[in-house]
Short mmCIF file of C-alpha atoms in Angstrom, two decimals:
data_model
loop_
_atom_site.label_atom_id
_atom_site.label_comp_id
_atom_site.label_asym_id
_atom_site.label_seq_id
_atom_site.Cartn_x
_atom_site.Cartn_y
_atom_site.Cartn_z
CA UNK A 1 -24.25 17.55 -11.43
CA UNK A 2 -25.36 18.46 -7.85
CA UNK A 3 -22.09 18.06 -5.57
CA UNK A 4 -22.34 15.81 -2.66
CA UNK A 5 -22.58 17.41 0.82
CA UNK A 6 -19.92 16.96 3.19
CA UNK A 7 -20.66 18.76 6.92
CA UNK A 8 -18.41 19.91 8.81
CA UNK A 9 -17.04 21.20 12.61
CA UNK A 10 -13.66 22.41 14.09
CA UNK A 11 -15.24 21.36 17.48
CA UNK A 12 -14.28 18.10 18.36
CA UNK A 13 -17.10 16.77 21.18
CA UNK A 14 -19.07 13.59 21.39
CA UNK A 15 -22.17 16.04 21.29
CA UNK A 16 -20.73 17.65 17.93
CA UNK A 17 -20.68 14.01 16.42
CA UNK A 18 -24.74 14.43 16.77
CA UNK A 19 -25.10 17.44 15.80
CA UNK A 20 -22.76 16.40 12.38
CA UNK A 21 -25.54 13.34 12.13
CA UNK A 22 -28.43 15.35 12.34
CA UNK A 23 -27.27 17.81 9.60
CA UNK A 24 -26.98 15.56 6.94
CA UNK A 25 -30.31 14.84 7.44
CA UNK A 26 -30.65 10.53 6.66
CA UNK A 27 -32.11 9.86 9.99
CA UNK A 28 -30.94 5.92 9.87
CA UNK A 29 -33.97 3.75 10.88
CA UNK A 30 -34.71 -0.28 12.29
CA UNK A 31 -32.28 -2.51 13.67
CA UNK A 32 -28.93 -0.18 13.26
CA UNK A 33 -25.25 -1.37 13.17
CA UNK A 34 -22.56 1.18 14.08
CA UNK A 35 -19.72 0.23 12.92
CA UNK A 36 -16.44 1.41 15.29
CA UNK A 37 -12.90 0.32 15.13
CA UNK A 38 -12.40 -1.80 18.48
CA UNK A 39 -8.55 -0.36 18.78
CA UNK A 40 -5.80 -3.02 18.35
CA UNK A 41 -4.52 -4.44 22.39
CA UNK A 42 -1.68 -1.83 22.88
CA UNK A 43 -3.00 0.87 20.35
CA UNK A 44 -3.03 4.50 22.02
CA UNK A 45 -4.64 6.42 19.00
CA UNK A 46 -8.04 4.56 18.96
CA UNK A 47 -11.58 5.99 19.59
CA UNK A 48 -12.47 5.54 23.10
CA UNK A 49 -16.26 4.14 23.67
CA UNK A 50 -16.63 6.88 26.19
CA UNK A 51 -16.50 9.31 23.14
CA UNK A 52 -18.58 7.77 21.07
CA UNK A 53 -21.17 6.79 23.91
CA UNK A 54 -23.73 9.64 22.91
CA UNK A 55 -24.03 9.15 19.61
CA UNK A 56 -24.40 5.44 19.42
CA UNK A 57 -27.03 6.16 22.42
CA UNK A 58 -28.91 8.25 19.94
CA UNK A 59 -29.29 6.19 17.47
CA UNK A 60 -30.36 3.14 19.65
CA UNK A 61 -27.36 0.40 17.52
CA UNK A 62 -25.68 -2.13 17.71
CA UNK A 63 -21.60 -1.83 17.82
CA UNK A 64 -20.79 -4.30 15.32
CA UNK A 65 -16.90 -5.62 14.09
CA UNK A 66 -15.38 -8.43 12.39
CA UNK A 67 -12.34 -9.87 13.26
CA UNK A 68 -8.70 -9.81 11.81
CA UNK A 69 -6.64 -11.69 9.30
CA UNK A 70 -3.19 -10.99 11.21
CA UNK A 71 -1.82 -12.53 14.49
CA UNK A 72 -3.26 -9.86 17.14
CA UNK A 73 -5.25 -9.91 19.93
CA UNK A 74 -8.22 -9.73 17.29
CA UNK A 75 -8.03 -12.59 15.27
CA UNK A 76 -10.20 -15.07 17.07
CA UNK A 77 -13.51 -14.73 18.72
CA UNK A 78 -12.37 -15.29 21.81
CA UNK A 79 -9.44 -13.36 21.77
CA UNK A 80 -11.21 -9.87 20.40
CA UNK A 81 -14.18 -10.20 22.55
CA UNK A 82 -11.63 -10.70 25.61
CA UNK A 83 -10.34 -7.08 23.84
CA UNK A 84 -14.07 -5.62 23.55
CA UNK A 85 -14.08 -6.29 27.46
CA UNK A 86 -10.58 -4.49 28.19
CA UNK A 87 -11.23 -1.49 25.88
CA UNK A 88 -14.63 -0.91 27.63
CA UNK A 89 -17.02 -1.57 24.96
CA UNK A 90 -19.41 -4.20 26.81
CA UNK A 91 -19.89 -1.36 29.47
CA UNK A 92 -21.81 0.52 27.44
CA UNK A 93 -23.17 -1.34 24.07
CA UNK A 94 -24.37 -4.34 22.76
CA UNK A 95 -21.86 -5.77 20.36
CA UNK A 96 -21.83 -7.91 18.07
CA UNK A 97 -18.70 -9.70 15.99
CA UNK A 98 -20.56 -10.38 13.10
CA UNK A 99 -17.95 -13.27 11.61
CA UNK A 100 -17.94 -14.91 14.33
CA UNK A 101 -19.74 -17.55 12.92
CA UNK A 102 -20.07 -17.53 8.74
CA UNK A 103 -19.03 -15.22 6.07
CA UNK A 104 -21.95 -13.29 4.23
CA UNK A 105 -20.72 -13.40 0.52
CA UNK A 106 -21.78 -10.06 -1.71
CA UNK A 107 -21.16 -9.71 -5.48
CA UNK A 108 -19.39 -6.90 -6.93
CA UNK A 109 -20.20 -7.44 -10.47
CA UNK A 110 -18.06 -4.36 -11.81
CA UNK A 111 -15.34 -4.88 -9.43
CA UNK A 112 -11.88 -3.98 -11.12
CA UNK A 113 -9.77 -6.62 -8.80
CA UNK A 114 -12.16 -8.61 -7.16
CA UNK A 115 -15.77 -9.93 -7.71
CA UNK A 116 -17.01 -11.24 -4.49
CA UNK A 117 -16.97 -9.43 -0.88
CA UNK A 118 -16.54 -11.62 2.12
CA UNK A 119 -18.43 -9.90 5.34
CA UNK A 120 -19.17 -11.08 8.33
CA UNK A 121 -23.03 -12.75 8.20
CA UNK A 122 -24.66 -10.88 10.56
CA UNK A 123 -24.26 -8.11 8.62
CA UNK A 124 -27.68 -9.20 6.86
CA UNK A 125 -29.69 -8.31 10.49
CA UNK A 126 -29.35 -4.90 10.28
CA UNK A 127 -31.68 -2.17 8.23
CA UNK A 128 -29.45 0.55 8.29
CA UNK A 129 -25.49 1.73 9.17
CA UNK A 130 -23.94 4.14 10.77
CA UNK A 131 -20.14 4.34 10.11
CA UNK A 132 -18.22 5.81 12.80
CA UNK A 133 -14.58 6.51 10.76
CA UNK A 134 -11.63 7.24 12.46
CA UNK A 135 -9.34 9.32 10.04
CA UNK A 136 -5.94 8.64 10.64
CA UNK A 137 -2.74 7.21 8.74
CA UNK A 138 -2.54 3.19 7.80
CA UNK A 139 0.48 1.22 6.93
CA UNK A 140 -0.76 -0.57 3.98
CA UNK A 141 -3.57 2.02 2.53
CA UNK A 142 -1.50 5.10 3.20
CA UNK A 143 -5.28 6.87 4.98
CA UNK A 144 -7.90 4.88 6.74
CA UNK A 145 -10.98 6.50 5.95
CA UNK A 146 -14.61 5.58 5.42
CA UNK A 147 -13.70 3.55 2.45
CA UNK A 148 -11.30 1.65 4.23
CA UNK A 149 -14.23 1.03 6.96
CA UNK A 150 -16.32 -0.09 4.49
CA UNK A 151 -14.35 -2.25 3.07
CA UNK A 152 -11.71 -4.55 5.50
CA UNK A 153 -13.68 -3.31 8.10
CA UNK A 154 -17.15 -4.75 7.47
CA UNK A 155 -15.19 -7.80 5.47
CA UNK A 156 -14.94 -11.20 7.73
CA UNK A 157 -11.59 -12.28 8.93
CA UNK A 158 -11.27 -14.49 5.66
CA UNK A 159 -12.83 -11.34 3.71
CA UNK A 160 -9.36 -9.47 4.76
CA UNK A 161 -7.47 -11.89 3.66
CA UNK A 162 -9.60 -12.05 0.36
CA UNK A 163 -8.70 -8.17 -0.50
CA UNK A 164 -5.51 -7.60 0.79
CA UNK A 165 -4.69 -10.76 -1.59
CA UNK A 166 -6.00 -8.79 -4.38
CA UNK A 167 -8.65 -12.13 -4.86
CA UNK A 168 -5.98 -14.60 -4.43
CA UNK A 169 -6.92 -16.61 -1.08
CA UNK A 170 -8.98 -16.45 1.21
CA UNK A 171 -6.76 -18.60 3.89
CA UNK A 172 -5.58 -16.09 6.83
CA UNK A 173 -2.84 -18.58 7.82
CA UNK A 174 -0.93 -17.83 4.00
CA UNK A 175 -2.51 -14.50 3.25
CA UNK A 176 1.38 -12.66 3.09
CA UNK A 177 2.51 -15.01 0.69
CA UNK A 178 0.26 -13.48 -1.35
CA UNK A 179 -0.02 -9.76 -0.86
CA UNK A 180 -1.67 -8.34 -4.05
CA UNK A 181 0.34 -5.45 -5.55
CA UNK A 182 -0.33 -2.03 -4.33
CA UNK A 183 -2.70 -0.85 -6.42
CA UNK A 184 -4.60 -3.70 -7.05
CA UNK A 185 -4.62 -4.21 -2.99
CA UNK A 186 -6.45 -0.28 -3.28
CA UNK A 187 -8.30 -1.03 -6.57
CA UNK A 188 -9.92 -4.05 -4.14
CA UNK A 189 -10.70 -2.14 -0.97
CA UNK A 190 -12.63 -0.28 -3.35
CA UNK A 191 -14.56 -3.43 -4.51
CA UNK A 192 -15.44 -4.06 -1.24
CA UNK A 193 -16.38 -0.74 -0.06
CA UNK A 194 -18.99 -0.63 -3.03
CA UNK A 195 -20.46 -3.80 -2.49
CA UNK A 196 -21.25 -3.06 1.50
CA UNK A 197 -22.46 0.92 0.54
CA UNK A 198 -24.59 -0.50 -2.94
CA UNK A 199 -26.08 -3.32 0.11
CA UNK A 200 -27.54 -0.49 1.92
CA UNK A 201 -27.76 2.42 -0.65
CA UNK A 202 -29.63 5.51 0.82
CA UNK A 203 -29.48 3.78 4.03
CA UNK A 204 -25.93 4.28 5.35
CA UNK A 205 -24.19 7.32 7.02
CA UNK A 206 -20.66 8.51 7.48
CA UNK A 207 -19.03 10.50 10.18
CA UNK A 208 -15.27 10.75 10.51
CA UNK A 209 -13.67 12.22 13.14
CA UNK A 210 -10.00 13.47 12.35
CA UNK A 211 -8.31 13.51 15.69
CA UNK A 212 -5.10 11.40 17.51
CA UNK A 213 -3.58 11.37 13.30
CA UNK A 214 -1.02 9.13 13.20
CA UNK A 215 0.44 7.76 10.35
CA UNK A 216 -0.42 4.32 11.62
CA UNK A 217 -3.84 2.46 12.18
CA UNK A 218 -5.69 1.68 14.83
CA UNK A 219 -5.03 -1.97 13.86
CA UNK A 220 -1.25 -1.60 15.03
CA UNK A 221 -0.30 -2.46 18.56
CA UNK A 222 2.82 -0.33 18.06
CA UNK A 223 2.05 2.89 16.78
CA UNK A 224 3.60 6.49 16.31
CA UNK A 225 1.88 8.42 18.33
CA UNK A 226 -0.67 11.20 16.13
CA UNK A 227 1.80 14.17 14.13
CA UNK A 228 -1.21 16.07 13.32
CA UNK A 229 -3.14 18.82 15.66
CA UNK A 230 -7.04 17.69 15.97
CA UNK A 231 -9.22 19.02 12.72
CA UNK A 232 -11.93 18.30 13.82
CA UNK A 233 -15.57 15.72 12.54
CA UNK A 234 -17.21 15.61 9.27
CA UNK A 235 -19.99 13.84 7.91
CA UNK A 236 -22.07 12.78 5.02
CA UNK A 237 -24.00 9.84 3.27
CA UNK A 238 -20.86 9.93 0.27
CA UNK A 239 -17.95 8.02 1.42
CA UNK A 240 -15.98 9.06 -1.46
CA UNK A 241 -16.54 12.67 -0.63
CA UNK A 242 -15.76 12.24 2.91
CA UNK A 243 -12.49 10.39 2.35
CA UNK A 244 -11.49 13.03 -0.31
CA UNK A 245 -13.05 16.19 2.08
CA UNK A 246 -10.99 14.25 5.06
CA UNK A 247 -7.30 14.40 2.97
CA UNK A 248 -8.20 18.29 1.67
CA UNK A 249 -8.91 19.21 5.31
CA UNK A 250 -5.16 17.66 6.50
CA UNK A 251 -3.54 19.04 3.45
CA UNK A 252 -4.50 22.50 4.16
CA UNK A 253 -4.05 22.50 7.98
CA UNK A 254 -0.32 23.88 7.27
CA UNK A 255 0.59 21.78 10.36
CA UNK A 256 4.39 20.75 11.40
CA UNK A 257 3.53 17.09 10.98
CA UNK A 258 1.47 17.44 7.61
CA UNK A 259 4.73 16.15 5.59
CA UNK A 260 5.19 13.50 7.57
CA UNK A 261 1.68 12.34 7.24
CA UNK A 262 1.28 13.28 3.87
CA UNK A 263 4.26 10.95 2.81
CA UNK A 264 2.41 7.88 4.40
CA UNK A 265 -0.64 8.59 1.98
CA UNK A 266 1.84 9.33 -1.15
CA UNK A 267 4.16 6.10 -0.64
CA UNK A 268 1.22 3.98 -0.87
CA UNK A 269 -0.38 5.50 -3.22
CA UNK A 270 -3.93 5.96 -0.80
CA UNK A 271 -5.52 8.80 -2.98
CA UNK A 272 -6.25 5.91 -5.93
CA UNK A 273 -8.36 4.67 -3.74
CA UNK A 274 -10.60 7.43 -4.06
CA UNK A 275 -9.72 7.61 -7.37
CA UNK A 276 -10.98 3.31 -8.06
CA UNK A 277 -13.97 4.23 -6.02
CA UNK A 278 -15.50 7.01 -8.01
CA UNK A 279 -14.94 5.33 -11.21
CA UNK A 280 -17.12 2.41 -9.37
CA UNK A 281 -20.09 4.73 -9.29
CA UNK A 282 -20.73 4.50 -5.20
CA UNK A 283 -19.64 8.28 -4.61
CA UNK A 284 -18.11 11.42 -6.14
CA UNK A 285 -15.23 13.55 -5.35
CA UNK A 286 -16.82 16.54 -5.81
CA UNK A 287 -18.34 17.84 -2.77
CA UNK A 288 -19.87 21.07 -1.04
CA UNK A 289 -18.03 21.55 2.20
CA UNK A 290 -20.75 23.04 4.59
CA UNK A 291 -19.65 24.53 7.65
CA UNK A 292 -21.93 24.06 10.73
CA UNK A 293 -19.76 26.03 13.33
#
């Protein structure tokens, strides 16, 4: 079998993050979303806008979120476009919270935990998708990745609540009275992640930037600050591949933090997410690593 292409730079610019899209060679047509992770009100690890200014530019989106299923300063409308305004985003893009109004519901009809993906409705406008992943740590997940994009990130606020349940409610208000159990809260995110990649198939693209690497997500207001040096972007139209190229790159960076790190991921188990979303079919973990420096 052909091995999926993952691209690759040590340099860490918002000019590289072009040059990363351009290699893999999907130029992303229509109405585009780019999906970005907004940064939690307090959060010091997130991706600024200013960074990722150029290569949004490029592609002519639409910066797109959903909101949250935990207290936060994201878990309204109101609230998280008040935080859009703060964190600079309106300066520069048009954005668009696509649950702000309905749920878009997509089937998963092989999903291992759950059968039904709650995303936010306006996901349906858009032609193609441009992921913009911030690798970095996550409490719950042990790695936020492109997966982890794909999946709570594109689900609606009830959608979060609907895998982090493991399928078991839908109601944000009693969501951690019932937490699924680990795995099957990774076997889900997996669901979910299919369902959004199979919605756009050949019209999707991935590029993760591994910078600021705390062991926490940019969804936590209180977070360690990154243990990891900067590695530096990589990119490719596999999100499996990427996620799995993303955690070879830290483990071989022989860094002072890497143990520190590396326990987050192990604790929680966050490789079997990989490991549920190849056996889905959406992506492979075997991968050519192609070096564009």
């Amino acid at each position: 079998m052909t091995k999926s292409k993952v691209y690759f730079s040590k340099i860490l610019t918002p000019e590289r993050v072009i040059d990363l899209y351009k290699s893999v060679g999907k130029e992303l047509k229509g109405n585009i979303a780019v999906k970005v992770h907004s940064g939690e009100e307090g959060n010091q690890n997130y991706l600024r806008p200013e960074f990722l200014k150029p290569m949004i530019e490029y592609v002519n989106g639409t910066v797109v979120e959903c909101n949250t299923a935990y207290p936060g300063a994201r878990n309204t409308s109101e609230k998280h476009k008040r935080l859009f305004e703060k964190h600079g985003w309106y300066k520069y893009f048009p954005v668009d919270l696509m649950d702000e109004y309905d749920d878009l519901v997509l089937d998963i009809p092989n999903g291992k935990i759950i059968k039904k993906d709650y995303v936010g409705s306006h996901l349906s406008n858009y032609d193609s998708v441009l992921v913009l992943v911030h690798f970095k740590g996550h409490p719950m997940g042990g790695y936020g990745g492109a997966i982890k994009q794909l999946s709570i990130g594109f689900a609606s606020s009830r959608g979060k609540a609907y895998i982090h349940s493991g399928g078991r409610t839908l109601d944000q208000n009693v969501l951690w009275e019932h937490v699924a159990p680990q795995n099957d809260f990774l076997e889900a995110m997996a669901d979910a992640a299919s369902a959004v990649h199979n919605m756009f198939k050949d019209r999707i693209v991935y590029i993760a930037m591994l910078c600021n690497m705390s062991v926490d997500c940019d969804c936590c207001d209180v977070a360690e600050d990154p243990c990891l040096k900067d590695i530096g972007i990589a990119a490719s139209t596999d999100p499996v591949a990427l996620d799995k190229a993303c955690i070879d790159l830290v483990k071989k960076s022989n860094d002072p933090g890497l143990p520190h790190f590396l326990e987050r991921v192990t604790s929680r188990n966050g490789e079997h997410t990989i490991e549920a979303a190849k056996e889905l079919g959406f992506g492979s973990v075997d991968y050519e690593l192609i070096n564009i420096d």
